[in-house]
Every structure is written in structure tokens, then in C-alpha cells.
PDB file of C-alpha atoms and ligand atoms in Angstrom:
ATOM      1  CA  MET I 156      16.336  20.868   3.984  1.00 38.00           C
ATOM      2  CA  SER I 157      12.620  20.939   4.739  1.00 40.00           C
ATOM      3  CA  ARG I 158      10.857  18.202   6.662  1.00 41.00           C
ATOM      4  CA  ASN I 159       9.199  17.062   3.461  1.00 40.00           C
ATOM      5  CA  GLU I 160      12.517  16.687   1.682  1.00 38.00           C
ATOM      6  CA  GLN I 161      14.103  14.847   4.573  1.00 39.00           C
ATOM      7  CA  SER I 162      11.493  12.210   5.012  1.00 41.00           C
ATOM      8  CA  SER I 163       8.864  10.338   3.168  1.00 42.00           C
ATOM      9  CA  ALA I 164       5.661   8.529   3.896  1.00 48.00           C
ATOM     10  CA  THR I 165       5.147   4.850   4.452  1.00 48.00           C
ATOM     11  CA  PRO I 166       3.982   2.841   1.464  1.00 51.00           C
ATOM     12  CA  GLN I 167       2.681   0.093   3.719  1.00 54.00           C
ATOM     13  CA  GLY I 168       2.623  -1.058   7.325  1.00 58.00           C
ATOM     14  CA  SER I 169       5.966  -1.669   8.957  1.00 57.00           C
ATOM     15  CA  ILE I 170       6.646  -4.394  11.512  1.00 57.00           C
ATOM     16  CA  HIS I 171       6.689  -3.240  15.122  1.00 58.00           C
ATOM     17  CA  PRO I 172       6.999  -5.955  17.798  1.00 55.00           C
ATOM     18  CA  THR I 173       4.275  -5.086  20.306  1.00 53.00           C
ATOM     19  CA  SER I 174       5.195  -7.251  23.265  1.00 55.00           C
ATOM     20  CA  ARG I 175       8.032  -9.306  24.705  1.00 60.00           C
ATOM     21  CA  LEU I 176       8.887 -12.173  22.399  1.00 61.00           C
ATOM     22  CA  PRO I 177      10.810 -15.457  22.948  1.00 66.00           C
ATOM     23  CA  ALA I 178      14.576 -14.877  22.528  1.00 67.00           C
ATOM     24  CA  PRO I 179      15.066 -16.586  19.093  1.00 66.00           C
ATOM     25  CA  VAL I 180      12.097 -14.674  17.643  1.00 68.00           C
ATOM     26  CA  GLU I 181      13.397 -11.425  19.114  1.00 70.00           C
ATOM     27  CA  TRP I 182      16.834 -11.895  17.454  1.00 73.00           C
ATOM     28  CA  VAL I 183      15.037 -11.780  14.109  1.00 73.00           C
ATOM     29  CA  ALA I 184      12.184  -9.394  14.929  1.00 76.00           C
ATOM     30  CA  ARG I 185      14.264  -6.569  16.468  1.00 79.00           C
ATOM     31  CA  PRO I 186      16.640  -6.022  13.497  1.00 80.00           C
ATOM     32  CA  LEU I 187      13.668  -6.285  11.107  1.00 81.00           C
ATOM     33  CA  ALA I 188      11.772  -3.700  13.157  1.00 79.00           C
ATOM     34  CA  ARG I 189      14.802  -1.356  13.052  1.00 81.00           C
ATOM     35  CA  LEU I 190      15.165  -1.906   9.297  1.00 78.00           C
ATOM     36  CA  SER I 191      11.473  -1.234   8.659  1.00 78.00           C
ATOM     37  CA  VAL I 192      11.675   2.350   9.972  1.00 78.00           C
ATOM     38  CA  SER I 193      14.876   3.324   8.117  1.00 83.00           C
ATOM     39  CA  HIS I 194      15.148   5.690   5.154  1.00 87.00           C
ATOM     40  CA  PHE I 195      17.323   3.121   3.358  1.00 89.00           C
ATOM     41  CA  ASN I 196      14.549   0.517   3.651  1.00 87.00           C
ATOM     42  CA  LEU I 197      11.897   2.876   2.272  1.00 88.00           C
ATOM     43  CA  ARG I 198      13.963   3.725  -0.813  1.00 91.00           C
ATOM     44  CA  ALA I 199      15.126   0.123  -1.304  1.00 90.00           C
ATOM     45  CA  GLY I 200      11.504  -1.037  -1.000  1.00 91.00           C
ATOM     46  CA  LEU I 201      10.138   1.377  -3.611  1.00 94.00           C
ATOM     47  CA  THR I 202      12.985   0.434  -5.971  1.00 95.00           C
ATOM     48  CA  SER I 203      12.708  -3.331  -5.461  1.00 95.00           C
ATOM     49  CA  ASP I 204       8.889  -3.229  -5.864  1.00 95.00           C
ATOM     50  CA  CYS I 205       9.293  -1.562  -9.293  1.00 96.00           C
ATOM     51  CA  LEU I 206      12.135  -3.912 -10.265  1.00 97.00           C
ATOM     52  CA  ILE I 207      10.352  -7.140  -9.352  1.00 97.00           C
ATOM     53  CA  SER I 208       7.241  -6.143 -11.313  1.00 97.00           C
ATOM     54  CA  ALA I 209       9.377  -5.287 -14.369  1.00 97.00           C
ATOM     55  CA  VAL I 210      11.339  -8.561 -14.074  1.00 97.00           C
ATOM     56  CA  LEU I 211       8.213 -10.736 -13.698  1.00 97.00           C
ATOM     57  CA  ILE I 212       6.391  -9.024 -16.593  1.00 97.00           C
ATOM     58  CA  ALA I 213       9.481  -9.175 -18.824  1.00 96.00           C
ATOM     59  CA  ALA I 214       9.995 -12.874 -17.983  1.00 95.00           C
ATOM     60  CA  GLY I 215       6.342 -13.602 -18.775  1.00 95.00           C
ATOM     61  CA  VAL I 216       6.538 -11.786 -22.108  1.00 93.00           C
ATOM     62  CA  TRP I 217       9.925 -13.286 -22.986  1.00 90.00           C
ATOM     63  CA  TYR I 218       9.204 -16.926 -22.170  1.00 83.00           C
ATOM     64  CA  GLY I 219       5.447 -17.076 -22.445  1.00 75.00           C
ATOM     65  CA  HIS I 220       4.572 -17.043 -26.167  1.00 84.00           C
ATOM     66  CA  LEU I 221       1.607 -14.938 -25.067  1.00 90.00           C
ATOM     67  CA  ARG I 222      -1.440 -14.061 -27.145  1.00 92.00           C
ATOM     68  CA  PRO I 223      -1.712 -10.238 -27.050  1.00 93.00           C
ATOM     69  CA  ALA I 224      -5.445 -10.066 -26.171  1.00 96.00           C
ATOM     70  CA  LEU I 225      -5.118 -12.675 -23.409  1.00 95.00           C
ATOM     71  CA  ALA I 226      -1.973 -10.985 -22.119  1.00 96.00           C
ATOM     72  CA  ALA I 227      -3.828  -7.629 -21.916  1.00 96.00           C
ATOM     73  CA  VAL I 228      -6.709  -9.271 -20.010  1.00 97.00           C
ATOM     74  CA  THR I 229      -4.195 -10.901 -17.631  1.00 97.00           C
ATOM     75  CA  VAL I 230      -2.559  -7.517 -16.900  1.00 97.00           C
ATOM     76  CA  LEU I 231      -5.960  -5.871 -16.275  1.00 98.00           C
ATOM     77  CA  CYS I 232      -6.952  -8.777 -13.994  1.00 97.00           C
ATOM     78  CA  GLY I 233      -3.707  -8.432 -12.010  1.00 97.00           C
ATOM     79  CA  LEU I 234      -4.174  -4.684 -11.527  1.00 98.00           C
ATOM     80  CA  PHE I 235      -7.839  -5.143 -10.587  1.00 98.00           C
ATOM     81  CA  VAL I 236      -7.049  -7.925  -8.094  1.00 97.00           C
ATOM     82  CA  PHE I 237      -4.390  -5.702  -6.533  1.00 97.00           C
ATOM     83  CA  THR I 238      -6.931  -2.912  -5.866  1.00 98.00           C
ATOM     84  CA  PHE I 239      -8.807  -5.363  -3.632  1.00 98.00           C
ATOM     85  CA  ILE I 240      -5.593  -6.593  -1.942  1.00 96.00           C
ATOM     86  CA  GLU I 241      -4.741  -2.943  -1.198  1.00 97.00           C
ATOM     87  CA  TYR I 242      -8.180  -2.348   0.333  1.00 97.00           C
ATOM     88  CA  ALA I 243      -8.342  -5.633   2.272  1.00 96.00           C
ATOM     89  CA  ALA I 244      -4.806  -5.394   3.708  1.00 93.00           C
ATOM     90  CA  HIS I 245      -5.375  -1.807   4.850  1.00 95.00           C
ATOM     91  CA  ARG I 246      -8.821  -2.430   6.305  1.00 95.00           C
ATOM     92  CA  TRP I 247      -8.431  -5.856   7.907  1.00 93.00           C
ATOM     93  CA  LEU I 248      -4.655  -6.265   8.451  1.00 90.00           C
ATOM     94  CA  PHE I 249      -3.375  -2.755   9.232  1.00 91.00           C
ATOM     95  CA  HIS I 250      -6.575  -1.602  10.971  1.00 93.00           C
ATOM     96  CA  GLY I 251      -7.534  -5.049  12.276  1.00 89.00           C
ATOM     97  CA  ASN I 252      -6.406  -6.828  15.395  1.00 80.00           C
ATOM     98  CA  THR I 253      -3.177  -8.045  13.818  1.00 71.00           C
ATOM     99  CA  GLY I 254      -0.428  -7.196  16.339  1.00 69.00           C
ATOM    100  CA  PRO I 255       2.778  -6.101  14.586  1.00 70.00           C
ATOM    101  CA  PHE I 256       1.134  -4.901  11.354  1.00 76.00           C
ATOM    102  CA  ARG I 257      -1.411  -2.835  13.278  1.00 82.00           C
ATOM    103  CA  ALA I 258       1.309  -1.326  15.485  1.00 78.00           C
ATOM    104  CA  GLY I 259       3.412  -0.377  12.447  1.00 78.00           C
ATOM    105  CA  HIS I 260       0.463   1.207  10.686  1.00 86.00           C
ATOM    106  CA  ASP I 261      -0.627   3.064  13.832  1.00 87.00           C
ATOM    107  CA  HIS I 262       2.842   4.613  13.749  1.00 84.00           C
ATOM    108  CA  HIS I 263       2.182   5.856  10.208  1.00 88.00           C
ATOM    109  CA  HIS I 264      -1.059   7.472  11.394  1.00 91.00           C
ATOM    110  CA  VAL I 265       0.858   9.281  14.147  1.00 89.00           C
ATOM    111  CA  ASP I 266       3.639  10.371  11.756  1.00 87.00           C
ATOM    112  CA  PRO I 267       2.519  10.223   8.096  1.00 87.00           C
ATOM    113  CA  LEU I 268       5.955  11.489   6.990  1.00 86.00           C
ATOM    114  CA  GLY I 269       7.870   8.744   8.829  1.00 80.00           C
ATOM    115  CA  TYR I 270       9.764   5.966   7.084  1.00 78.00           C
ATOM    116  CA  ASP I 271       7.653   3.002   8.221  1.00 78.00           C
ATOM    117  CA  ALA I 272       7.517   0.276   5.586  1.00 79.00           C
ATOM    118  CA  LEU I 273       7.710  -3.492   5.319  1.00 84.00           C
ATOM    119  CA  PRO I 274      11.295  -4.845   5.119  1.00 87.00           C
ATOM    120  CA  PHE I 275      12.217  -4.181   1.471  1.00 90.00           C
ATOM    121  CA  PHE I 276      12.813  -7.826   0.501  1.00 92.00           C
ATOM    122  CA  MET I 277       9.449  -9.133   1.762  1.00 92.00           C
ATOM    123  CA  PRO I 278       7.052  -7.901  -0.988  1.00 94.00           C
ATOM    124  CA  PRO I 279       9.341  -9.072  -3.869  1.00 95.00           C
ATOM    125  CA  LEU I 280       9.667 -12.496  -2.198  1.00 96.00           C
ATOM    126  CA  LEU I 281       5.902 -12.661  -1.809  1.00 96.00           C
ATOM    127  CA  MET I 282       5.429 -11.774  -5.495  1.00 96.00           C
ATOM    128  CA  CYS I 283       7.776 -14.630  -6.502  1.00 96.00           C
ATOM    129  CA  VAL I 284       5.804 -17.041  -4.283  1.00 97.00           C
ATOM    130  CA  LEU I 285       2.588 -15.778  -5.928  1.00 97.00           C
ATOM    131  CA  ALA I 286       4.072 -16.404  -9.405  1.00 97.00           C
ATOM    132  CA  ALA I 287       4.977 -19.980  -8.358  1.00 97.00           C
ATOM    133  CA  LEU I 288       1.471 -20.550  -6.991  1.00 97.00           C
ATOM    134  CA  PHE I 289      -0.176 -19.188 -10.155  1.00 97.00           C
ATOM    135  CA  ALA I 290       2.096 -21.453 -12.225  1.00 95.00           C
ATOM    136  CA  THR I 291       0.419 -24.490 -10.662  1.00 97.00           C
ATOM    137  CA  ALA I 292      -2.844 -23.475 -12.399  1.00 96.00           C
ATOM    138  CA  LEU I 293      -1.764 -21.343 -15.388  1.00 95.00           C
ATOM    139  CA  PRO I 294       0.853 -21.601 -18.176  1.00 94.00           C
ATOM    140  CA  ALA I 295       4.146 -20.159 -16.847  1.00 94.00           C
ATOM    141  CA  GLY I 296       4.074 -17.031 -19.048  1.00 95.00           C
ATOM    142  CA  TYR I 297       0.591 -15.999 -17.863  1.00 96.00           C
ATOM    143  CA  ALA I 298       1.463 -16.869 -14.249  1.00 96.00           C
ATOM    144  CA  LEU I 299       4.509 -14.578 -14.415  1.00 97.00           C
ATOM    145  CA  LEU I 300       2.477 -11.839 -16.116  1.00 97.00           C
ATOM    146  CA  LEU I 301      -0.316 -12.043 -13.532  1.00 97.00           C
ATOM    147  CA  ALA I 302       2.106 -11.901 -10.584  1.00 98.00           C
ATOM    148  CA  GLY I 303       4.029  -9.094 -12.333  1.00 97.00           C
ATOM    149  CA  SER I 304       0.821  -7.084 -12.783  1.00 98.00           C
ATOM    150  CA  ILE I 305      -0.093  -7.506  -9.106  1.00 98.00           C
ATOM    151  CA  ALA I 306       3.472  -6.422  -8.282  1.00 97.00           C
ATOM    152  CA  ALA I 307       3.034  -3.388 -10.581  1.00 98.00           C
ATOM    153  CA  GLY I 308      -0.151  -2.468  -8.685  1.00 97.00           C
ATOM    154  CA  TYR I 309       1.758  -2.763  -5.421  1.00 97.00           C
ATOM    155  CA  ALA I 310       4.618  -0.590  -6.721  1.00 97.00           C
ATOM    156  CA  ALA I 311       2.091   2.018  -7.933  1.00 97.00           C
ATOM    157  CA  TYR I 312       0.422   1.935  -4.524  1.00 96.00           C
ATOM    158  CA  GLY I 313       3.745   2.480  -2.713  1.00 94.00           C
ATOM    159  CA  LEU I 314       4.766   5.385  -4.944  1.00 95.00           C
ATOM    160  CA  SER I 315       1.264   6.920  -4.838  1.00 96.00           C
ATOM    161  CA  HIS I 316       1.195   6.811  -1.044  1.00 95.00           C
ATOM    162  CA  VAL I 317       4.548   8.554  -0.758  1.00 93.00           C
ATOM    163  CA  VAL I 318       3.570  11.233  -3.287  1.00 95.00           C
ATOM    164  CA  ILE I 319       0.172  11.827  -1.650  1.00 96.00           C
ATOM    165  CA  HIS I 320       1.891  12.672   1.639  1.00 94.00           C
ATOM    166  CA  ILE I 321       4.781  14.789   0.374  1.00 93.00           C
ATOM    167  CA  HIS I 322       3.371  16.610  -2.647  1.00 93.00           C
ATOM    168  CA  ARG I 323       0.713  19.288  -2.981  1.00 93.00           C
ATOM    169  CA  PHE I 324      -1.012  18.832  -6.316  1.00 95.00           C
ATOM    170  CA  LYS I 325      -2.184  21.806  -8.365  1.00 95.00           C
ATOM    171  CA  SER I 326      -4.621  19.869 -10.556  1.00 96.00           C
ATOM    172  CA  PRO I 327      -8.111  19.746  -8.955  1.00 97.00           C
ATOM    173  CA  LEU I 328      -8.502  16.136 -10.082  1.00 96.00           C
ATOM    174  CA  LEU I 329      -5.235  15.032  -8.452  1.00 97.00           C
ATOM    175  CA  ARG I 330      -6.003  17.065  -5.315  1.00 97.00           C
ATOM    176  CA  ARG I 331      -9.280  15.201  -5.050  1.00 96.00           C
ATOM    177  CA  TRP I 332      -7.511  11.880  -5.573  1.00 97.00           C
ATOM    178  CA  ALA I 333      -4.899  12.664  -2.886  1.00 97.00           C
ATOM    179  CA  GLY I 334      -7.594  14.076  -0.595  1.00 96.00           C
ATOM    180  CA  PHE I 335      -9.313  10.670  -0.563  1.00 97.00           C
ATOM    181  CA  HIS I 336      -6.392   9.163   1.382  1.00 97.00           C
ATOM    182  CA  ASN I 337      -5.748  12.295   3.436  1.00 96.00           C
ATOM    183  CA  ILE I 338      -9.339  12.062   4.710  1.00 97.00           C
ATOM    184  CA  HIS I 339      -8.498   8.532   5.931  1.00 97.00           C
ATOM    185  CA  HIS I 340      -5.905  10.079   8.254  1.00 96.00           C
ATOM    186  CA  TYR I 341      -8.647  12.150   9.910  1.00 95.00           C
ATOM    187  CA  HIS I 342     -11.323   9.448   9.717  1.00 95.00           C
ATOM    188  CA  PRO I 343      -9.469   6.090  10.019  1.00 95.00           C
ATOM    189  CA  ASP I 344     -12.669   4.039   9.690  1.00 94.00           C
ATOM    190  CA  THR I 345     -13.190   5.300   6.140  1.00 97.00           C
ATOM    191  CA  ASN I 346     -11.371   5.488   2.774  1.00 97.00           C
ATOM    192  CA  PHE I 347      -9.109   2.419   2.979  1.00 97.00           C
ATOM    193  CA  GLY I 348      -8.229   2.524  -0.725  1.00 97.00           C
ATOM    194  CA  VAL I 349      -5.172   4.573  -1.709  1.00 97.00           C
ATOM    195  CA  THR I 350      -4.843   4.280  -5.492  1.00 97.00           C
ATOM    196  CA  THR I 351      -8.609   3.971  -5.951  1.00 97.00           C
ATOM    197  CA  GLY I 352     -11.740   4.455  -3.867  1.00 96.00           C
ATOM    198  CA  LEU I 353     -13.599   1.757  -5.820  1.00 97.00           C
ATOM    199  CA  TRP I 354     -13.821  -0.821  -3.008  1.00 98.00           C
ATOM    200  CA  ASP I 355     -14.744   1.825  -0.419  1.00 98.00           C
ATOM    201  CA  VAL I 356     -17.687   2.816  -2.602  1.00 97.00           C
ATOM    202  CA  LEU I 357     -18.690  -0.815  -3.241  1.00 97.00           C
ATOM    203  CA  LEU I 358     -18.347  -1.879   0.415  1.00 97.00           C
ATOM    204  CA  GLY I 359     -19.744   1.315   1.946  1.00 96.00           C
ATOM    205  CA  THR I 360     -16.628   2.569   3.763  1.00 97.00           C
ATOM    206  CA  HIS I 361     -16.086   5.778   1.766  1.00 95.00           C
ATOM    207  CA  TYR I 362     -16.214   8.971   3.795  1.00 95.00           C
ATOM    208  CA  LYS I 363     -19.615  10.614   3.791  1.00 91.00           C
ATOM    209  CA  ARG I 364     -19.670  14.244   4.792  1.00 83.00           C
ATOM    210  CA  THR I 365     -22.360  14.745   7.421  1.00 79.00           C
ATOM    211  CA  PRO I 366     -24.487  17.746   6.483  1.00 74.00           C
ATOM    212  CA  ARG I 367     -24.305  20.654   8.898  1.00 73.00           C
ATOM    213  CA  PRO I 368     -27.554  21.235  10.786  1.00 71.00           C
ATOM    214  CA  ALA I 369     -29.600  23.901   9.036  1.00 69.00           C
ATOM    215  CA  HIS I 370     -29.654  27.319  10.712  1.00 64.00           C
ATOM    216  CA  HIS I 371     -33.204  28.179  11.580  1.00 56.00           C
ATOM    217  CA  LYS I 372     -33.902  31.822  11.941  1.00 51.00           C
ATOM    218  CA  ALA I 373     -36.533  32.779  14.453  1.00 46.00           C
TER     219      ALA I 373
HETATM  220 ZN1   ZN G 104      -1.039   7.553   4.641  1.00 96.56          ZN
HETATM  221 ZN1   ZN G 105      -4.711   3.520   7.800  1.00 96.56          ZN
END
């Protein structure tokens, strides 16, 4: 089996305790840290991210008595909001001064084919909390649909990140898309978006090739 077949890339930052912690915290943090670098966790995470988005969207559609146009706008809003969450988490959480998240993501930069990922149950739990929060301001069906769409964006991000690191695309368009994140691995201060470079372009963090100095002939 090749290295690429054996392992996969991280869809998101894992949790790596960076310093000595009080004993009760360590009893929880150590097993979570071990889980977050396991192959089982990576696969379970990708699966549970897809499942939770499908369940939330299906629940919203089933119970919500939704109006089709408003439902479509809600889905687009959820996906759009997720593109910013993806950018902000990568730029300010994984590359910020945020202890365990930073340490886990640094590990991904050292070994892009490693298994680092958040414990598989955390993102689905977070999506359920989001749905509950949205339900305080929106009708339940739209709240479920919005959280489900954000969860779908997150699942797409996780799958995209894995594929970008393990697959060599033939299509020039897809090579360019994958190259956007691969450049981030060489220039970590640029290209924080994975599924889209939109926010890098808007916020000025997209990689700009510096022109080579012109060769002057005497
Ligand atoms: Zn990566
Ligand atoms: Zn990074």
C-alpha cells in the first residue's frame, strides 16, 4: 500500500495539549488528543459530518413547512456563512495564538498526510447547538435548515481538504483549485480558504506571486 492509500489529510485542526495541565483536565485531554490523531477518528469525523448535515436538512424540510424560495435562500446563506467560518477558523484559530488548536494545525503543516482532526463527535454537537441557537430567532424548520447548510459546508470542507492532499487532479481547473490550498502549505500567511479563495481575495491574504527581477543585459 502506498503512503497516500495508508493515510489521509486532516480536515481540520486536531487537539494537541501543549503544556502540563491540571490532573482532571489531563484525564480528558490526553485520550481526546490520542483520538484526534487516529485513522478511526478521521473516517468517523468525515462520516458524521455528512450525516449530521443530512439529518438537520431532512428534519428542517420534514417538519418546517418551508416555502421553496425562502428555503433555497436559507441554504445559500448557510453555505456562504460557512465559507467565512472556514476562513476565520483557519486564519485566527489554527494560525492564531490559540494553544491546542494551533499545535494540532502545526502538526498538519509538518505532515499534511497525517490523521489530525477534531474529535469526531465535536463538530456534530456544535452543529446541534447552532440549530438550537438559531431556533431562538427563526422558525424551527429554517433554523434546522440553516444549521444543516452550515454543516454541509463543513462536510464539504473536510472532504475537499482530504482530496486536495491525496489526489492529483487532471483537470486544469481542479488543479488550480487544489493548488490554492497547496500554496498555503508553502506560504502559511496566505490562502486560508480551502473550498474557496473568496475571503482571501476580499481580505487581501491571497498569495501574490512576486515578479522575478528583470534580467538586464549589458
Ligand atoms: Zn492542508
Ligand atoms: Zn494552515
